[in-house]
Amino acid sequence: MKILCDRNALQEAVTVVSSVVPVKTTKPILQNLLLRADSEGITLFATDLEMAARVQLDSVKVSKKGTALLPARETAALLRELSEPTVTLDSSEQRCRIESGGGSFVLLGEDPEQYPEEAQSKAGRKVEIAAGAMLRMIQETVFAAAREETRYAINGVLLDCAAGCLRLVATDGRRLAISYENLDTKVEFKTVVPLRALHTLSRALAEGSKEMLRIEVGDKQITFAVGSTQLVSQLLETRFPDYEGVLPKSADTTVEVAKSLLEGALRRAAILSSNDMRMVRFEVADDQLRMTAESSARGRADVAIQAVVKGAGGSINFNPDYILEALRVCKLDQIRLDMSDDSMPAKFTLGESFTYVVMPISGS
Amino acid sequence: MDAFYAAIEQRDRPELRGKPVIVGGDGPRQVVSTASYEARRFGVHSAMPGVRARRLCPHGIFVVPRMEVYAAVSAQVHEVFARFTDQVEPLSLDEAFLDVTGSRALFGDGETIARAIKQQVKAATQLDVSVGVAASKYVAKVASDLKKPDALVVVPPGEERAFLAPLPVSRLWGVGPATEPLLHRHGLRTIGDVQARSEAELVAVLGQNLGEHVFVLANGLDARSVDAEREAKSIGHEMTFVEDLHDRDHVRSIVLQLSEMVGRRLRSHGQRATVVRLKIRHPDFTTLSRQRKVEPTADDLVIHRVACELLASCWNGRPGVRLLGVTGASLVGAGAPVQGGLFAQAPKKRDQLLAAMDRIRDRHGESAVRHGGERRETTQWGPEA
């Protein structure tokens, strides 16, 4: 195999596929990436057996077709350090010579035949969505997913496509984030995608981009394709909890408040919530939202901010971290909180199509 | 109390009186709970493997423990204590610290109260109790142990150092099989030897914490007060098996049983655990302990789910299991704030169910009602409705 290509384009492609290469693995061959050159250009591919990334590059001069398996980390690092605009790769018998400018490097690869390359996915249910919209939905949900390993069942995000609407839903059992986007489609599916796959995908998506992301859902795997990049992930075989059932239908009190005011005040109050139990009390009355926290060992905080209050008012305790994490990805200036008592989830409206539900802390 | 369990057996079964009685079994996995004074003469003591006790004392009479009876007698004894003071800190079924400082005006000095307690315990239970009277908990405890059985030892204030001086260093709390030889190597054999050293010298030998601790005890400076509301830091149960367990389902069902015992005790103490700990011992005595933080809980099934997850993380069916233990730790009061769950069964409903099960057990015994074995799992969001 022998190719000549643009260093920048190759480096970007290698960075994308390298993101699925496992840092630690019991199968050392998985620390490589596969490079295939044919008449259409080159394809880079890497997998950790749960997830795979494929990038195609066509602005490449292929002078000899063939396949090479290269150590992913070293290849990526080397391409980053080279300064010439073009680079030549020439490989035979598991040795790949890289030449660029005055430098010449030899990477020792492994047998490409041994690498578990997956066939391109078979047909499934397909939808298309703007890359920027998908990125927004990922950002608005992933933070709420469970991170503990044993809660593997919700270590993923639900993709629920129905009635011309794609919803992303994530929960750790105590709070739940829903973000949606309307699509012109009749396709329906409901599937749980591992968090890691969405984190990797988000790196390939640009903020506000109108470029279309193609999503294809099969029985066991899901494929995301944008531009010349393709990401395939196994689906989580799990039962996602009934999220629609926990959305509160009504509320005793509605509070509208400026996001920046709430975020600042809550951060200040949270400093004095106890280490054992992160807790801030929200008290709503007379056009103000008052936040208090107390640590028996360190002190007390009492902060009040302006708010538009409708309904009975009252007080309710929250883990401040749950709310701050959501506010960090909220782009609205004015947000709305619907709350009842500590036995009912409270609902935050954090965007036109971004809803967040938090279970309060009860007792005390 | 003196040889508490054995003394109760001898009281209830006259044919055992004057004979070496060993409460506990002599099977391969059993241990001695208590030995009567007759058996102790042969070198038998509590926590000794039953097999060894049998060898030391071949004609010893082994008796199966009757914990409910011992608990009932313990309650009678505590009832006597309560006549003299409400400042009672129980150490175990048969030991307690009493602070009678405020009771002297009514009942006389420490020695007088001690005599009255001995007499009234004897009247209520026909059992002997040994009492130590001193100005600190540590000295009182040493005094009570010194002349068992049926002893009364008074250490007047100011005489603590002289009283402790001739005793071996092993009488110091915190000086066990590891520390004792260390002290010996530094020429410290009696508590008097320790008293001759400065705090700095002891810290140099034993490290900061133990050094300070030993200095304080040896010089009779222990100032800890009797804590009548002392709360357990953890609640746990263990089981050792006659034959090693290999079957996963069987092990999980034992874990369920232990979890139910822990949950029941948590609820009866009005507490919740924020840490669940699993202990597993293999036939070669390697012992593993795994723990995880949880939302405060006193729910048998939540404890069981977490304990099983911990089990799965450290045991794959091999090697066999000799001992299992489940503990709820870092306890908080039942009224402490709890982060609610979105999908769990309504907590109140669940609490009512557990309370109902507790009432059935109170009336009809511990095995009257159980959670169904393996088939009723909990979901990751809480127990299934």
XYZ file of C-alpha atoms in Angstrom:
749
model
C 0.000 0.000 0.000
C 1.284 3.436 -0.877
C -0.545 6.760 -0.517
C 0.147 10.480 -0.638
C -2.265 12.746 1.208
C -2.934 16.022 2.976
C -1.471 15.810 6.481
C -4.212 17.890 8.094
C -7.062 15.839 6.657
C -5.364 12.588 7.622
C -4.641 13.826 11.121
C -8.270 14.827 11.685
C -9.491 11.464 10.443
C -7.034 9.588 12.644
C -8.117 11.631 15.668
C -11.769 10.732 15.104
C -11.227 6.976 14.729
C -8.661 6.912 17.556
C -11.333 8.114 19.965
C -12.821 4.610 20.045
C -9.478 2.848 20.527
C -9.499 1.461 24.079
C -6.846 2.758 26.468
C -6.687 -0.548 28.268
C -7.663 -3.834 26.722
C -7.074 -7.530 27.072
C -6.785 -7.747 23.274
C -3.679 -5.722 22.287
C -4.617 -5.814 18.611
C -7.461 -3.379 19.415
C -4.903 -0.651 20.069
C -4.359 -0.368 16.339
C -6.275 1.301 13.581
C -6.948 -0.092 10.167
C -6.073 1.833 7.012
C -7.382 0.598 3.675
C -6.477 2.167 0.335
C -8.473 1.384 -2.792
C -9.562 3.101 -5.983
C -12.012 5.393 -4.095
C -9.479 6.732 -1.628
C -8.666 5.552 1.870
C -10.773 4.326 4.774
C -9.684 4.508 8.408
C -11.363 2.172 10.860
C -11.074 1.370 14.563
C -13.210 -0.566 17.037
C -13.301 -1.662 20.665
C -15.849 -4.360 19.737
C -18.717 -2.320 21.251
C -18.266 0.717 19.109
C -16.576 1.376 15.778
C -15.602 4.497 13.869
C -14.970 4.757 10.136
C -13.762 7.792 8.201
C -13.365 7.987 4.442
C -10.934 10.323 2.725
C -11.092 10.794 -1.029
C -8.572 13.587 -1.585
C -5.801 11.035 -1.539
C -3.449 9.821 -4.224
C -3.332 6.040 -4.019
C -0.384 4.699 -5.939
C -0.618 1.171 -4.549
C -3.799 -0.356 -3.062
C -3.613 -2.373 0.109
C -4.275 -2.525 3.866
C -2.206 -1.664 6.921
C -2.770 -1.999 10.671
C -1.010 0.814 12.565
C -0.529 1.525 16.277
C -3.227 4.144 16.890
C -1.595 6.244 19.589
C 1.755 6.615 17.864
C 0.194 7.291 14.475
C -1.984 10.059 15.889
C 0.909 11.589 17.846
C 3.240 11.488 14.876
C 0.752 13.142 12.525
C 0.202 15.871 15.080
C 3.910 16.633 15.259
C 4.667 16.634 11.528
C 4.735 20.113 10.005
C 4.789 19.532 6.239
C 1.454 19.906 4.372
C 1.657 16.424 2.823
C 2.621 13.009 4.019
C 3.458 9.725 2.307
C 2.608 6.328 3.771
C 4.219 3.278 2.283
C 3.548 -0.063 3.906
C 4.474 -3.640 3.235
C 4.719 -6.694 5.464
C 3.392 -4.950 8.555
C 5.925 -2.136 8.422
C 4.710 1.300 7.470
C 7.119 4.011 6.419
C 5.870 7.574 6.899
C 7.695 10.349 5.096
C 7.050 14.029 5.417
C 9.498 16.807 4.734
C 12.931 15.601 5.685
C 11.728 13.031 8.227
C 11.263 9.329 7.827
C 9.574 7.110 10.392
C 8.787 3.430 10.488
C 5.747 2.196 12.420
C 5.586 -1.502 13.199
C 2.069 -2.699 12.613
C 0.294 -6.021 12.937
C -1.439 -8.356 10.547
C -4.567 -6.574 9.181
C -6.226 -9.953 8.628
C -6.379 -10.423 12.401
C -8.249 -7.171 13.025
C -12.008 -7.488 13.674
C -13.358 -5.188 10.998
C -17.124 -5.117 10.899
C -19.076 -5.228 7.719
C -21.052 -2.080 6.917
C -24.330 -2.202 8.800
C -27.400 -3.670 7.173
C -30.494 -1.662 6.474
C -32.482 -0.413 9.461
C -34.880 2.396 10.275
C -33.423 5.684 9.072
C -33.883 9.289 10.107
C -31.952 12.448 9.374
C -31.400 15.367 11.701
C -29.253 18.501 11.612
C -25.897 17.796 13.259
C -26.157 20.934 15.403
C -29.574 19.904 16.745
C -28.295 16.467 17.668
C -25.319 18.002 19.454
C -27.675 20.244 21.444
C -29.828 17.282 22.478
C -26.798 15.243 23.524
C -25.494 18.111 25.649
C -28.899 18.630 27.244
C -29.221 15.019 28.357
C -25.968 13.068 28.881
C -25.128 14.791 32.174
C -28.252 13.277 33.779
C -27.406 9.666 32.968
C -26.173 7.311 35.669
C -22.443 7.023 35.945
C -22.211 4.209 38.462
C -21.167 1.122 36.562
C -23.619 -1.188 38.228
C -26.570 0.857 37.064
C -25.632 -0.256 33.579
C -29.245 -0.239 32.560
C -29.402 3.539 32.580
C -25.782 4.033 31.611
C -27.151 5.124 28.314
C -29.504 7.576 26.675
C -32.892 6.670 25.260
C -33.527 7.644 21.653
C -37.282 7.665 21.249
C -38.529 8.484 17.786
C -42.305 8.676 17.370
C -44.916 10.921 15.771
C -42.377 13.013 13.908
C -40.319 13.790 16.978
C -36.945 12.495 18.143
C -36.523 12.585 21.912
C -33.330 11.978 23.865
C -33.956 10.961 27.485
C -31.399 10.331 30.236
C -31.874 9.568 33.927
C -30.031 8.248 36.951
C -33.242 7.467 38.794
C -33.289 10.754 40.724
C -33.426 13.290 37.935
C -34.333 13.015 34.286
C -33.556 15.159 31.242
C -35.611 15.200 28.045
C -34.682 17.065 24.908
C -36.478 16.798 21.576
C -36.443 17.919 17.971
C -39.272 17.679 15.463
C -38.419 15.725 12.328
C -40.218 15.242 9.077
C -40.478 11.471 9.353
C -42.900 8.653 10.039
C -40.167 6.329 11.287
C -40.529 4.998 14.839
C -37.963 3.402 17.141
C -37.078 3.319 20.809
C -33.581 2.283 21.744
C -30.885 2.894 24.371
C -27.458 4.073 23.196
C -24.381 3.791 25.453
C -23.200 7.111 26.901
C -19.746 6.586 25.490
C -21.037 6.404 21.950
C -22.825 9.740 22.341
C -19.751 11.360 23.866
C -17.705 10.180 20.899
C -20.382 11.255 18.446
C -20.583 14.727 19.952
C -16.923 15.255 19.077
C -17.734 14.750 15.397
C -20.627 17.263 15.463
C -20.282 21.028 15.122
C -22.304 23.528 17.171
C -25.221 24.924 15.130
C -24.293 22.877 12.065
C -27.025 22.363 9.452
C -25.184 19.422 7.909
C -27.389 16.350 8.119
C -26.582 13.502 10.490
C -27.961 10.181 9.272
C -29.123 7.794 12.005
C -29.787 4.179 11.180
C -31.196 1.888 13.860
C -30.791 -1.865 13.448
C -31.708 -4.661 15.842
C -28.433 -4.755 17.699
C -26.610 -1.637 16.599
C -27.005 1.976 15.637
C -25.080 3.880 12.988
C -24.484 7.615 12.928
C -23.073 9.103 9.748
C -22.123 12.698 9.120
C -20.013 13.802 6.162
C -17.419 11.121 5.603
C -17.467 9.955 9.237
C -19.414 6.960 10.433
C -19.868 5.760 13.998
C -21.397 2.368 14.813
C -22.356 1.360 18.321
C -23.906 -1.673 19.949
C -27.262 -0.877 21.524
C -27.865 -1.485 25.219
C -30.257 -4.363 25.634
C -32.232 -2.923 28.457
C -35.603 -1.787 29.581
C -35.616 1.982 29.989
C -37.905 3.159 32.789
C -41.276 4.664 31.937
C -40.155 8.266 31.671
C -43.475 9.695 30.567
C -45.045 8.372 33.766
C -42.833 10.529 35.990
C -43.444 13.826 34.223
C -45.616 15.814 36.633
C -48.981 16.632 35.112
C -49.756 19.525 37.426
C -48.055 21.673 40.024
C -49.070 23.672 43.093
C -46.614 26.460 42.397
C -44.988 27.931 39.317
C -41.865 30.062 39.567
C -40.286 32.045 36.757
C -36.809 33.294 37.374
C -33.764 34.631 35.502
C -31.354 31.807 34.852
C -28.215 33.803 35.684
C -29.710 34.978 39.007
C -30.716 31.461 39.986
C -27.393 29.948 38.982
C -25.335 32.485 40.921
C -27.509 32.359 44.038
C -27.664 28.594 44.072
C -23.910 28.243 43.707
C -23.389 30.562 46.659
C -25.934 28.764 48.827
C -24.583 25.326 47.899
C -21.192 26.176 49.384
C -22.695 25.779 52.847
C -24.708 22.641 52.269
C -23.314 19.769 54.290
C -20.855 17.342 52.783
C -22.853 14.296 53.828
C -26.057 15.424 52.197
C -25.895 18.106 49.528
C -29.117 19.980 50.093
C -30.492 23.460 49.470
C -33.965 24.495 50.571
C -36.076 26.424 48.059
C -38.746 28.606 49.649
C -41.196 30.318 47.371
C -43.392 33.197 48.523
C -44.284 36.789 47.588
C -42.406 37.156 44.330
C -39.211 35.791 45.658
C -37.302 32.562 45.669
C -35.263 32.093 48.790
C -32.494 29.499 48.990
C -31.071 28.374 52.309
C -28.448 25.792 53.197
C -26.934 24.684 56.431
C -23.915 22.653 57.423
C -23.799 21.860 61.119
C -20.016 22.069 60.998
C -19.434 25.030 58.673
C -22.256 27.510 58.718
C -25.400 28.779 57.014
C -26.383 30.461 53.761
C -29.504 32.484 53.017
C -29.988 34.004 49.546
C -33.142 35.473 48.017
C -33.781 36.395 44.387
C -36.622 38.052 42.468
C -39.100 35.683 40.892
C -42.548 35.641 39.351
C -44.589 33.317 41.517
C -47.975 31.814 40.708
C -49.831 29.455 42.977
C -49.602 28.394 46.585
C -45.889 28.837 47.251
C -44.115 26.533 49.638
C -40.763 24.963 50.262
C -38.885 21.999 48.904
C -35.314 20.624 49.202
C -33.041 19.834 46.283
C -29.577 18.486 45.708
C -28.077 21.726 44.300
C -25.664 19.823 42.046
C -28.559 18.318 40.102
C -29.859 21.775 39.268
C -26.482 23.415 38.619
C -25.479 20.683 36.174
C -28.632 21.341 34.168
C -28.293 25.130 34.277
C -24.794 24.797 32.833
C -26.254 23.495 29.545
C -29.338 25.720 29.590
C -29.366 28.513 27.021
C -32.588 30.193 28.080
C -32.509 33.554 29.912
C -35.718 32.980 31.814
C -36.515 29.541 33.211
C -39.565 28.072 34.819
C -39.951 25.745 37.792
C -43.135 23.811 38.495
C -43.181 22.318 41.981
C -45.556 20.727 44.472
C -44.237 18.976 47.592
C -41.346 16.676 48.420
C -43.218 13.561 47.342
C -43.584 14.851 43.781
C -40.943 15.457 41.126
C -40.343 19.115 40.269
C -40.172 20.180 36.641
C -37.726 22.709 35.199
C -38.355 24.143 31.747
C -34.859 24.956 30.515
C -35.401 25.387 26.803
C -38.106 25.371 24.155
C -37.595 21.652 23.809
C -35.605 20.878 26.970
C -37.375 19.658 30.102
C -35.718 18.511 33.304
C -37.348 16.660 36.193
C -35.790 16.386 39.650
C -36.974 14.382 42.633
C -36.702 16.476 45.821
C -35.063 15.437 49.072
C -37.699 14.468 51.614
C -37.732 14.522 55.412
C -36.083 16.939 57.847
C -22.109 -10.976 84.532
C -19.930 -13.964 85.358
C -19.761 -16.657 82.659
C -23.171 -15.318 81.679
C -24.542 -17.899 79.214
C -23.004 -20.854 81.075
C -24.296 -19.572 84.416
C -27.836 -19.358 83.007
C -27.611 -22.939 81.740
C -26.391 -24.134 85.161
C -29.181 -22.186 86.847
C -31.864 -23.700 84.621
C -30.447 -27.258 84.588
C -29.343 -28.290 88.084
C -27.594 -31.382 86.705
C -25.007 -29.060 85.090
C -24.013 -27.338 88.317
C -20.374 -27.873 89.332
C -19.618 -29.371 85.906
C -17.569 -27.952 83.019
C -20.264 -26.421 80.777
C -19.378 -25.092 77.361
C -21.995 -23.024 75.549
C -21.386 -23.510 71.846
C -20.804 -26.517 69.620
C -17.859 -28.835 69.133
C -18.394 -29.190 65.389
C -15.618 -28.321 62.955
C -16.864 -24.785 62.378
C -18.317 -23.960 65.762
C -16.831 -21.782 68.459
C -17.219 -21.482 72.212
C -19.568 -18.664 73.264
C -19.005 -18.994 77.007
C -17.343 -21.552 79.263
C -18.284 -22.096 82.901
C -15.570 -21.529 85.496
C -15.228 -25.312 85.829
C -14.406 -25.531 82.098
C -12.096 -22.518 82.196
C -9.816 -24.475 84.540
C -9.014 -26.705 81.549
C -8.005 -23.699 79.467
C -11.300 -23.377 77.584
C -12.304 -19.807 76.827
C -14.754 -17.977 74.627
C -14.083 -17.589 70.880
C -12.027 -20.815 70.946
C -12.816 -23.356 68.195
C -15.179 -25.995 69.579
C -12.917 -28.803 68.420
C -10.033 -27.432 70.466
C -12.282 -27.027 73.533
C -13.315 -30.663 73.176
C -9.654 -31.718 73.131
C -8.761 -29.625 76.190
C -11.818 -30.693 78.124
C -13.005 -34.102 76.832
C -15.715 -34.491 79.482
C -17.014 -30.953 78.976
C -20.768 -30.666 78.418
C -21.544 -28.774 75.224
C -24.796 -26.839 75.276
C -26.555 -25.220 72.317
C -26.935 -21.464 72.971
C -30.445 -20.171 73.750
C -30.053 -16.552 72.771
C -33.677 -15.554 73.472
C -33.326 -16.739 77.074
C -30.044 -14.855 77.518
C -31.585 -11.720 76.041
C -34.524 -11.974 78.444
C -32.204 -12.351 81.454
C -30.138 -9.425 80.170
C -33.286 -7.316 80.137
C -33.958 -8.267 83.785
C -30.427 -7.213 84.730
C -30.809 -3.900 82.907
C -34.050 -3.373 84.720
C -32.087 -3.562 88.000
C -29.521 -1.056 86.692
C -32.321 1.338 85.808
C -33.401 1.445 89.472
C -30.143 3.232 90.294
C -29.421 5.488 87.308
C -30.546 6.309 83.811
C -26.926 6.810 82.774
C -26.327 3.278 81.497
C -24.048 2.493 78.552
C -24.493 -1.134 77.506
C -21.370 -2.855 76.159
C -22.930 -6.229 75.407
C -25.741 -8.436 76.669
C -23.923 -8.924 79.974
C -21.772 -5.831 80.480
C -22.557 -2.178 81.016
C -21.098 1.036 82.364
C -23.193 2.928 84.933
C -22.547 6.527 85.926
C -23.914 6.832 89.472
C -22.433 10.277 90.200
C -25.894 11.807 90.428
C -27.394 8.885 92.366
C -25.152 9.042 95.457
C -27.451 11.391 97.361
C -30.228 8.826 97.075
C -28.415 5.520 97.321
C -25.045 6.135 98.977
C -21.502 5.985 97.604
C -20.258 3.858 94.712
C -19.418 0.857 96.850
C -22.833 0.889 98.542
C -24.602 1.088 95.186
C -22.399 -1.726 93.811
C -23.371 -3.987 96.724
C -27.052 -3.179 96.240
C -26.833 -3.936 92.521
C -25.101 -7.271 93.149
C -27.737 -8.223 95.682
C -30.711 -7.179 93.561
C -29.353 -8.869 90.409
C -28.903 -12.052 92.417
C -32.458 -11.763 93.730
C -33.906 -11.174 90.278
C -31.907 -13.770 88.346
C -30.029 -15.966 90.853
C -26.878 -15.041 88.966
C -23.582 -13.554 90.115
C -22.296 -10.287 88.803
C -18.840 -8.771 89.272
C -18.614 -5.033 89.781
C -15.722 -2.607 89.551
C -16.087 0.850 91.063
C -13.799 3.657 89.913
C -13.761 7.222 88.675
C -13.189 6.243 85.023
C -14.684 3.685 82.683
C -11.402 1.952 81.916
C -10.345 1.481 85.550
C -13.841 0.311 86.518
C -13.805 -2.285 83.752
C -10.360 -3.605 84.766
C -11.470 -3.687 88.393
C -14.609 -5.665 87.543
C -12.572 -8.276 85.663
C -9.814 -8.658 88.241
C -11.365 -10.944 90.851
C -14.210 -12.652 88.976
C -16.458 -14.398 89.841
C -18.820 -12.622 92.227
C -16.313 -9.850 92.860
C -16.519 -6.286 94.068
C -13.374 -4.211 93.573
C -13.282 -0.543 94.509
C -10.517 1.760 93.301
C -10.741 5.043 95.243
C -10.015 8.265 93.346
C -6.284 9.003 93.279
C -5.288 5.353 93.587
C -5.759 4.453 89.920
C -2.051 4.441 89.024
C -1.089 2.274 91.974
C -3.964 -0.085 91.220
C -2.957 -0.515 87.580
C 0.829 -0.646 88.094
C 1.260 -4.384 88.788
C -1.010 -5.525 85.932
C 0.431 -6.835 82.649
C 0.354 -4.504 79.628
C -2.137 -6.824 77.914
C -4.753 -5.342 80.257
C -4.527 -2.076 78.349
C -7.254 -1.616 75.758
C -5.739 -1.580 72.318
C -2.786 -3.755 73.330
C -3.360 -7.033 71.541
C -1.247 -9.880 70.200
C 0.568 -7.511 67.827
C 1.347 -4.689 70.256
C 2.182 -6.768 73.337
C 5.477 -8.228 71.969
C 6.415 -4.741 70.760
C 6.038 -3.356 74.287
C 7.943 -6.334 75.683
C 10.854 -5.639 73.335
C 11.048 -2.156 74.816
C 11.124 -3.611 78.323
C 7.513 -2.751 79.088
C 5.867 -5.715 80.787
C 3.594 -4.183 83.397
C 1.413 -1.101 83.300
C 3.806 0.273 85.955
C 6.619 0.047 83.381
C 4.456 2.073 81.005
C 3.694 4.661 83.705
C 7.453 5.231 84.044
C 7.661 6.464 80.442
C 6.708 9.872 79.131
C 3.976 10.350 76.558
C 6.597 11.255 73.932
C 8.493 8.027 74.555
C 5.309 5.962 74.138
C 4.409 7.814 70.951
C 7.880 7.016 69.615
C 7.273 3.299 70.233
C 3.595 2.992 69.316
C 2.882 5.871 66.970
C 0.790 8.957 67.632
C -2.674 7.556 68.219
C -1.934 4.345 70.083
C 0.914 5.997 72.023
C -1.352 8.759 73.350
C -4.138 6.282 74.028
C -1.906 3.905 76.042
C -0.399 6.826 77.997
C -3.872 8.040 78.987
C -5.139 4.594 80.035
C -2.003 3.507 81.919
C -2.063 6.661 84.033
C -5.744 6.345 84.825
C -6.554 9.539 82.925
C -9.372 8.085 80.796
C -11.961 10.846 80.946
C -14.597 9.480 78.599
C -18.028 9.782 80.116
C -20.665 7.104 80.249
C -22.663 7.509 77.075
C -26.208 6.435 77.726
C -27.223 7.147 74.158
C -24.297 5.464 72.537
C -25.415 4.400 69.100
C -24.089 1.542 67.118
C -21.836 2.669 64.272
C -22.845 -0.284 62.168
C -25.229 -3.198 62.236
C -24.104 -6.481 60.776
C -24.646 -10.210 60.776
C -22.326 -13.062 59.817
C -22.765 -16.754 59.221
C -20.160 -19.496 59.127
C -21.117 -22.669 57.300
C -20.603 -26.264 58.342
C -19.705 -27.087 54.766
C -18.312 -24.620 52.259
C -20.921 -23.210 49.895
C -20.396 -23.345 46.149
C -23.837 -22.796 44.724
C -24.438 -19.203 43.670
C -28.176 -19.242 44.290
C -27.657 -20.731 47.711
C -25.110 -18.043 48.582
C -27.469 -15.316 47.364
C -30.294 -16.727 49.440
C -28.066 -16.619 52.536
C -27.197 -13.031 51.661
C -30.935 -12.322 51.542
C -31.404 -13.858 54.962
C -28.537 -11.777 56.401
C -29.903 -8.652 54.672
C -33.308 -9.234 56.277
C -31.670 -9.522 59.699
C -29.720 -6.297 59.138
C -32.774 -4.456 57.786
C -34.897 -5.555 60.716
C -32.360 -4.376 63.266
C -31.883 -1.065 61.447
C -35.631 -0.477 61.551
C -35.969 -1.477 65.192
C -33.216 1.028 66.073
C -34.861 3.712 63.928
C -31.810 4.001 61.713
C -30.786 3.782 58.093
C -27.505 2.667 56.594
C -25.661 4.761 54.030
C -23.035 2.090 53.415
C -23.627 -1.585 52.674
C -20.710 -3.919 53.286
C -20.272 -7.546 52.272
C -17.726 -9.889 53.839
C -16.782 -13.214 52.350
C -14.313 -15.779 53.663
C -12.954 -18.655 51.617
C -11.861 -22.101 52.891
C -8.216 -20.962 53.015
C -9.343 -18.128 55.329
C -8.650 -15.366 52.818
C -11.248 -12.770 53.671
C -12.566 -10.085 51.355
C -14.660 -7.117 52.277
C -16.432 -4.893 49.764
C -18.611 -1.871 50.438
C -20.600 0.758 48.619
C -22.375 4.004 49.494
C -26.138 3.946 49.117
C -29.014 6.322 49.673
C -29.982 5.940 53.356
C -31.925 2.697 53.622
C -33.339 0.183 56.062
C -34.930 -1.883 53.309
C -34.009 -5.575 53.265
C -34.279 -5.782 49.499
C -32.133 -2.730 48.808
C -29.463 -4.096 51.155
C -29.761 -7.459 49.437
C -29.459 -5.995 45.943
C -26.333 -4.024 46.811
C -24.806 -6.939 48.753
C -25.378 -9.216 45.742
C -23.764 -6.694 43.412
C -20.782 -6.557 45.761
C -20.753 -10.356 45.838
C -20.703 -10.515 42.047
C -17.767 -8.106 42.004
C -15.541 -10.309 44.153
C -16.750 -13.897 43.757
C -17.444 -15.929 40.634
C -18.507 -19.200 42.239
C -15.021 -20.254 43.197
C -13.412 -20.886 45.627
C -16.024 -22.041 48.126
C -17.568 -19.805 50.771
C -16.872 -20.474 54.419
C -18.359 -17.346 55.919
C -20.676 -14.578 54.744
C -21.389 -11.273 56.424
C -23.654 -8.338 55.576
C -23.325 -5.013 57.392
C -25.126 -1.693 57.210
C -22.726 1.091 58.241
C -22.438 4.891 58.489
C -25.851 4.952 60.077
C -28.154 7.942 60.068
C -31.410 8.460 61.911
C -34.579 7.356 60.151
C -35.737 10.988 60.077
C -32.653 12.196 58.184
C -33.354 13.708 54.761
C -33.518 11.251 51.883
C -33.039 11.891 48.188
C -36.234 10.606 46.612
C -36.261 8.332 43.580
C -38.270 8.944 40.417
C -39.116 5.325 39.699
C -38.957 3.551 43.053
C -42.113 2.360 44.680
C -43.596 5.088 46.831
C -41.391 5.052 49.942
C -44.315 5.285 52.335
C -45.988 2.222 50.887
C -42.753 0.290 51.078
C -42.174 1.393 54.700
C -45.666 0.227 55.619
C -45.007 -3.185 54.109
C -41.745 -3.583 56.031
C -43.396 -2.399 59.252
C -46.134 -4.989 58.759
C -43.535 -7.714 58.272
C -41.782 -6.579 61.458
C -45.028 -6.805 63.429
C -45.619 -10.339 62.180
C -42.100 -11.301 63.247
C -42.560 -9.675 66.649
C -45.585 -11.872 67.256
C -44.816 -15.100 65.497
C -41.026 -15.321 65.381
C -38.277 -14.399 62.990
C -39.070 -16.969 60.329
C -42.814 -16.330 60.273
C -42.520 -14.130 57.213
C -39.701 -13.878 54.678
C -39.083 -12.240 51.370
C -39.501 -14.686 48.529
C -36.074 -16.039 47.574
C -34.390 -15.470 44.292
C -37.382 -14.773 42.180
C -38.296 -11.460 43.717
C -35.459 -9.296 42.597
C -35.296 -5.562 42.968
C -34.915 -3.356 39.965
C -32.120 -0.858 39.770
C -34.641 1.831 40.653
C -35.812 0.228 43.861
C -37.758 -2.775 44.976
C -40.352 -3.967 42.517
C -43.874 -2.990 43.479
